[in-house]
XYZ file of C-alpha atoms in Angstrom:
316
model
C 74.231 87.761 115.233
C 70.979 86.840 116.973
C 70.655 89.696 119.452
C 67.608 91.781 120.181
C 66.303 94.148 122.829
C 63.704 92.706 125.166
C 63.124 95.900 127.156
C 63.941 99.613 126.971
C 63.958 102.179 129.765
C 65.128 105.764 130.002
C 68.584 104.693 131.145
C 69.293 101.313 129.626
C 68.287 98.458 127.353
C 68.114 94.758 128.130
C 69.716 92.519 125.505
C 69.075 88.838 124.836
C 70.619 86.494 122.281
C 74.040 85.300 121.152
C 76.894 86.274 118.852
C 80.074 84.567 117.674
C 83.156 86.616 118.595
C 86.739 85.489 117.991
C 88.833 85.898 121.143
C 86.007 87.500 123.125
C 87.009 85.348 126.091
C 90.207 87.413 126.387
C 88.565 90.832 126.141
C 87.580 93.259 128.862
C 85.029 94.881 126.567
C 83.617 94.196 123.118
C 81.955 96.317 120.464
C 79.034 94.070 119.592
C 77.669 95.016 116.185
C 75.876 93.497 113.192
C 77.871 91.699 110.540
C 78.872 94.096 107.780
C 76.415 93.345 104.972
C 73.401 94.760 103.171
C 70.389 93.852 105.250
C 67.872 95.178 102.740
C 64.669 96.581 104.236
C 63.389 96.944 107.790
C 62.331 93.315 108.272
C 65.478 92.715 110.318
C 65.264 95.942 112.302
C 64.825 94.090 115.589
C 68.362 92.746 115.150
C 69.961 96.035 114.060
C 71.807 96.517 117.316
C 75.273 97.804 118.170
C 76.718 98.515 121.613
C 79.739 98.312 123.920
C 79.543 95.685 126.636
C 81.792 94.466 129.444
C 82.589 90.811 128.839
C 82.223 90.196 132.569
C 78.812 91.850 132.840
C 76.068 89.893 134.638
C 74.284 87.668 132.133
C 77.205 87.433 129.698
C 78.287 83.819 129.183
C 81.074 82.373 127.036
C 80.805 79.037 125.234
C 84.346 78.302 124.047
C 85.763 75.579 121.839
C 88.485 73.267 123.149
C 92.021 74.618 122.924
C 94.390 72.981 120.457
C 97.786 72.845 122.148
C 96.833 71.928 125.709
C 100.005 71.637 127.737
C 102.185 70.591 124.793
C 105.681 72.126 124.819
C 106.359 75.077 122.532
C 109.104 73.177 120.693
C 106.553 70.607 119.519
C 103.727 73.073 118.792
C 105.402 76.467 118.295
C 102.284 78.243 116.995
C 99.477 76.421 118.813
C 101.133 76.918 122.190
C 101.558 80.663 121.632
C 98.826 81.929 119.337
C 95.734 79.753 119.662
C 92.802 82.171 119.509
C 89.911 80.575 121.351
C 86.679 81.057 119.426
C 83.669 81.959 121.534
C 79.904 82.063 121.303
C 78.951 84.942 123.593
C 75.499 84.503 125.123
C 73.601 87.559 126.391
C 71.086 86.436 128.986
C 69.106 89.635 129.652
C 72.213 91.824 129.868
C 71.799 95.442 130.949
C 73.458 97.957 128.596
C 73.442 101.697 129.517
C 72.114 104.025 126.811
C 75.436 105.845 126.568
C 76.966 102.590 125.296
C 74.336 102.024 122.602
C 75.340 103.189 119.101
C 72.765 101.498 116.916
C 69.192 100.420 117.594
C 66.610 99.420 115.012
C 68.039 101.410 112.076
C 68.683 99.039 109.169
C 69.784 101.986 107.029
C 72.708 102.556 109.360
C 73.639 98.893 109.153
C 73.672 99.094 105.353
C 75.613 102.359 105.000
C 77.906 102.749 108.017
C 80.828 100.775 106.595
C 80.939 102.734 103.346
C 80.118 106.143 104.826
C 82.735 105.956 107.567
C 85.202 103.959 105.402
C 85.498 101.479 108.246
C 85.528 98.689 105.636
C 88.692 100.232 104.151
C 90.396 100.268 107.529
C 89.378 96.717 108.453
C 90.542 95.547 105.029
C 93.871 97.304 105.598
C 94.264 95.532 108.928
C 93.369 92.269 107.213
C 95.862 92.895 104.406
C 98.627 93.479 106.935
C 97.750 90.137 108.517
C 97.682 88.516 105.095
C 101.185 89.730 104.259
C 102.490 88.379 107.569
C 100.893 84.980 106.931
C 102.197 84.847 103.372
C 105.715 85.596 104.561
C 105.422 82.952 107.282
C 104.382 80.250 104.812
C 106.900 81.324 102.168
C 109.768 81.598 104.655
C 108.973 78.175 106.089
C 108.753 76.656 102.606
C 112.083 78.188 101.553
C 113.847 76.869 104.635
C 112.204 73.435 104.289
C 113.402 72.992 100.725
C 116.857 74.249 101.693
C 117.100 71.751 104.551
C 115.784 68.876 102.412
C 118.087 69.792 99.542
C 115.375 69.860 96.868
C 115.066 73.611 96.257
C 116.699 73.215 92.820
C 114.108 70.762 91.477
C 111.728 72.200 88.822
C 108.498 71.151 90.552
C 109.785 72.645 93.811
C 110.629 75.930 92.117
C 107.186 76.034 90.507
C 105.509 75.662 93.890
C 107.795 78.177 95.549
C 107.075 80.546 92.678
C 103.354 80.386 93.440
C 104.033 81.243 97.096
C 106.230 84.152 96.008
C 103.526 85.342 93.622
C 100.847 85.481 96.311
C 103.202 87.133 98.798
C 104.252 89.897 96.433
C 100.702 90.503 95.194
C 99.562 90.987 98.794
C 102.421 93.376 99.491
C 101.796 95.324 96.269
C 98.081 95.763 96.985
C 98.790 96.854 100.550
C 101.358 99.380 99.361
C 99.044 100.683 96.616
C 96.246 101.228 99.131
C 98.602 103.305 101.263
C 100.148 105.212 98.361
C 96.683 106.179 97.056
C 95.198 106.906 100.496
C 93.117 110.067 100.880
C 91.510 112.083 103.656
C 87.799 111.569 104.150
C 85.237 114.203 105.107
C 86.381 114.069 108.741
C 90.078 114.407 107.957
C 90.855 110.739 108.548
C 93.414 109.196 106.179
C 91.726 106.216 104.483
C 93.425 103.496 102.428
C 92.329 103.307 98.804
C 89.423 100.898 98.584
C 90.026 98.950 95.370
C 93.548 97.562 95.955
C 92.807 96.746 99.582
C 89.585 94.965 98.572
C 91.596 92.855 96.118
C 93.537 91.385 99.046
C 90.280 90.285 100.674
C 89.117 88.558 97.492
C 92.445 86.913 96.806
C 93.304 85.600 100.257
C 90.056 83.644 100.635
C 91.344 81.131 98.081
C 95.090 81.880 98.163
C 95.791 80.878 101.772
C 94.274 77.362 101.528
C 96.324 76.831 98.360
C 99.490 78.088 100.051
C 99.011 75.640 102.912
C 98.445 72.815 100.440
C 101.684 73.753 98.657
C 103.505 73.588 101.994
C 102.099 70.093 102.540
C 103.295 69.010 99.089
C 106.761 70.442 99.642
C 107.135 68.721 103.020
C 105.669 65.409 101.871
C 106.610 62.453 104.105
C 109.037 64.551 106.134
C 105.990 65.818 108.041
C 105.597 62.313 109.461
C 109.116 62.167 110.908
C 108.896 64.593 113.803
C 110.326 63.243 117.062
C 109.170 65.195 120.082
C 111.472 67.358 122.143
C 111.352 64.658 124.818
C 112.786 62.115 122.363
C 116.046 64.032 122.232
C 116.517 63.219 125.926
C 116.110 59.447 125.566
C 118.454 56.621 124.486
C 117.118 57.153 120.957
C 118.815 60.530 120.668
C 121.968 59.252 118.859
C 119.865 57.552 116.167
C 117.736 60.658 115.743
C 120.839 62.788 115.345
C 122.319 60.342 112.831
C 119.362 59.683 110.549
C 117.497 62.990 110.542
C 120.434 65.309 109.931
C 120.901 66.678 106.400
C 123.755 68.406 104.620
C 122.394 71.800 105.685
C 120.829 71.162 109.102
C 121.290 69.123 112.246
C 118.567 66.702 113.271
C 117.345 69.080 115.977
C 117.176 72.000 113.508
C 115.240 69.883 111.028
C 112.800 68.628 113.642
C 112.153 72.127 115.002
C 111.471 73.389 111.482
C 109.019 70.612 110.682
C 107.185 71.069 113.957
C 106.595 74.649 112.807
C 105.554 73.522 109.323
C 103.203 70.934 110.859
C 101.579 73.587 113.028
C 100.963 75.695 109.909
C 99.801 72.985 107.550
C 98.624 69.862 109.395
C 97.739 70.460 113.052
C 94.317 71.359 114.437
C 95.585 74.904 114.808
C 96.622 74.972 111.155
C 93.297 73.540 110.006
C 91.437 76.186 111.960
C 93.544 78.898 110.295
C 92.627 77.601 106.841
C 88.925 77.505 107.746
C 89.198 80.972 109.295
C 90.737 82.497 106.172
C 88.128 80.896 103.912
C 85.372 82.851 105.661
C 87.065 85.653 107.646
C 86.241 88.205 104.952
C 82.939 86.404 104.131
C 82.536 83.855 101.347
C 84.059 84.218 97.830
C 80.689 84.961 96.189
C 79.944 87.855 98.543
C 83.423 89.285 98.049
C 83.127 88.995 94.265
C 79.734 90.727 94.317
C 81.134 93.579 96.388
C 84.136 93.913 94.066
C 81.753 94.135 91.114
C 79.893 96.896 92.917
C 82.917 99.135 93.524
C 84.985 98.411 90.400
C 85.213 101.405 87.983
C 83.823 99.645 84.906
C 82.661 102.560 82.755
C 86.113 103.934 81.923
C 87.306 100.563 80.617
C 84.142 99.964 78.619
C 84.419 103.427 77.077
C 87.938 102.669 75.871
C 86.628 99.549 74.126
C 83.734 101.530 72.601
C 86.203 104.123 71.376
C 88.397 101.458 69.777
C 85.426 99.787 68.112
C 84.277 103.177 66.827
C 87.494 103.865 64.936
C 87.111 103.969 61.161
C 90.782 104.286 60.221
C 91.971 101.621 57.797
C 94.942 99.402 58.493
C 97.274 98.923 55.508
């Protein structure tokens, strides 16, 4: 975020700069705030700014990337055509923000402590974990149906790859459930998910999702390349498509529809963006590992090892 205040009055501030916001182009309003991180001392205080702003306010401009699906039919791009989330660089060209919409101004201490004090990081991680479970189930379900249609689900290397997808899916679900089972009320009476298990999902998914997509690519292999369009089924080639792409468990149309979905997950521009998004959505792996080291209850485990090493009983 590169936003700062260029002028203050009794009733409003004037903001200048820019910030990346996913899907801001669709929003009526946005809560524009600093990235959750430890900013250290007051050197960055000019950028410690958080406020609510109308996305149609004078001076707000949106620089959007090109959409992925265009006017392609949903049968050919089932995810891109429905769920493409246009990424936006929001530019604030001297935007007026009323004081009643300003929540943070110049206080680096608030930037550093708000997430932990309010447990907002727990809640955003819980939302992220719910998303992660849905994505895991999408990839796993697609992989299971692909191998069923292709008739190779019984092969050892296929089962090994499916097992890895099952492992990640169930780990995500277990961590999400543990965070809910161990949830507690905070000082304001708000029920907060347990931090440690929900943080594990953030750490794991950064590397798990790219691997899951790669596994889907390996399972689909050359079948990804044989994807006639929906329009092809309405041409003189339709009989040949029906004859040569059908399998023992699926018609040609069923197979093609399935692999259009798999392509949109694993090979299309939309799918590539999803992999990139998940690599950095929760920040980079090093930052996540450092945070996990900060919150992990180490002393109890170390004390158990000290206790074991301190035993003087003899073993016969």
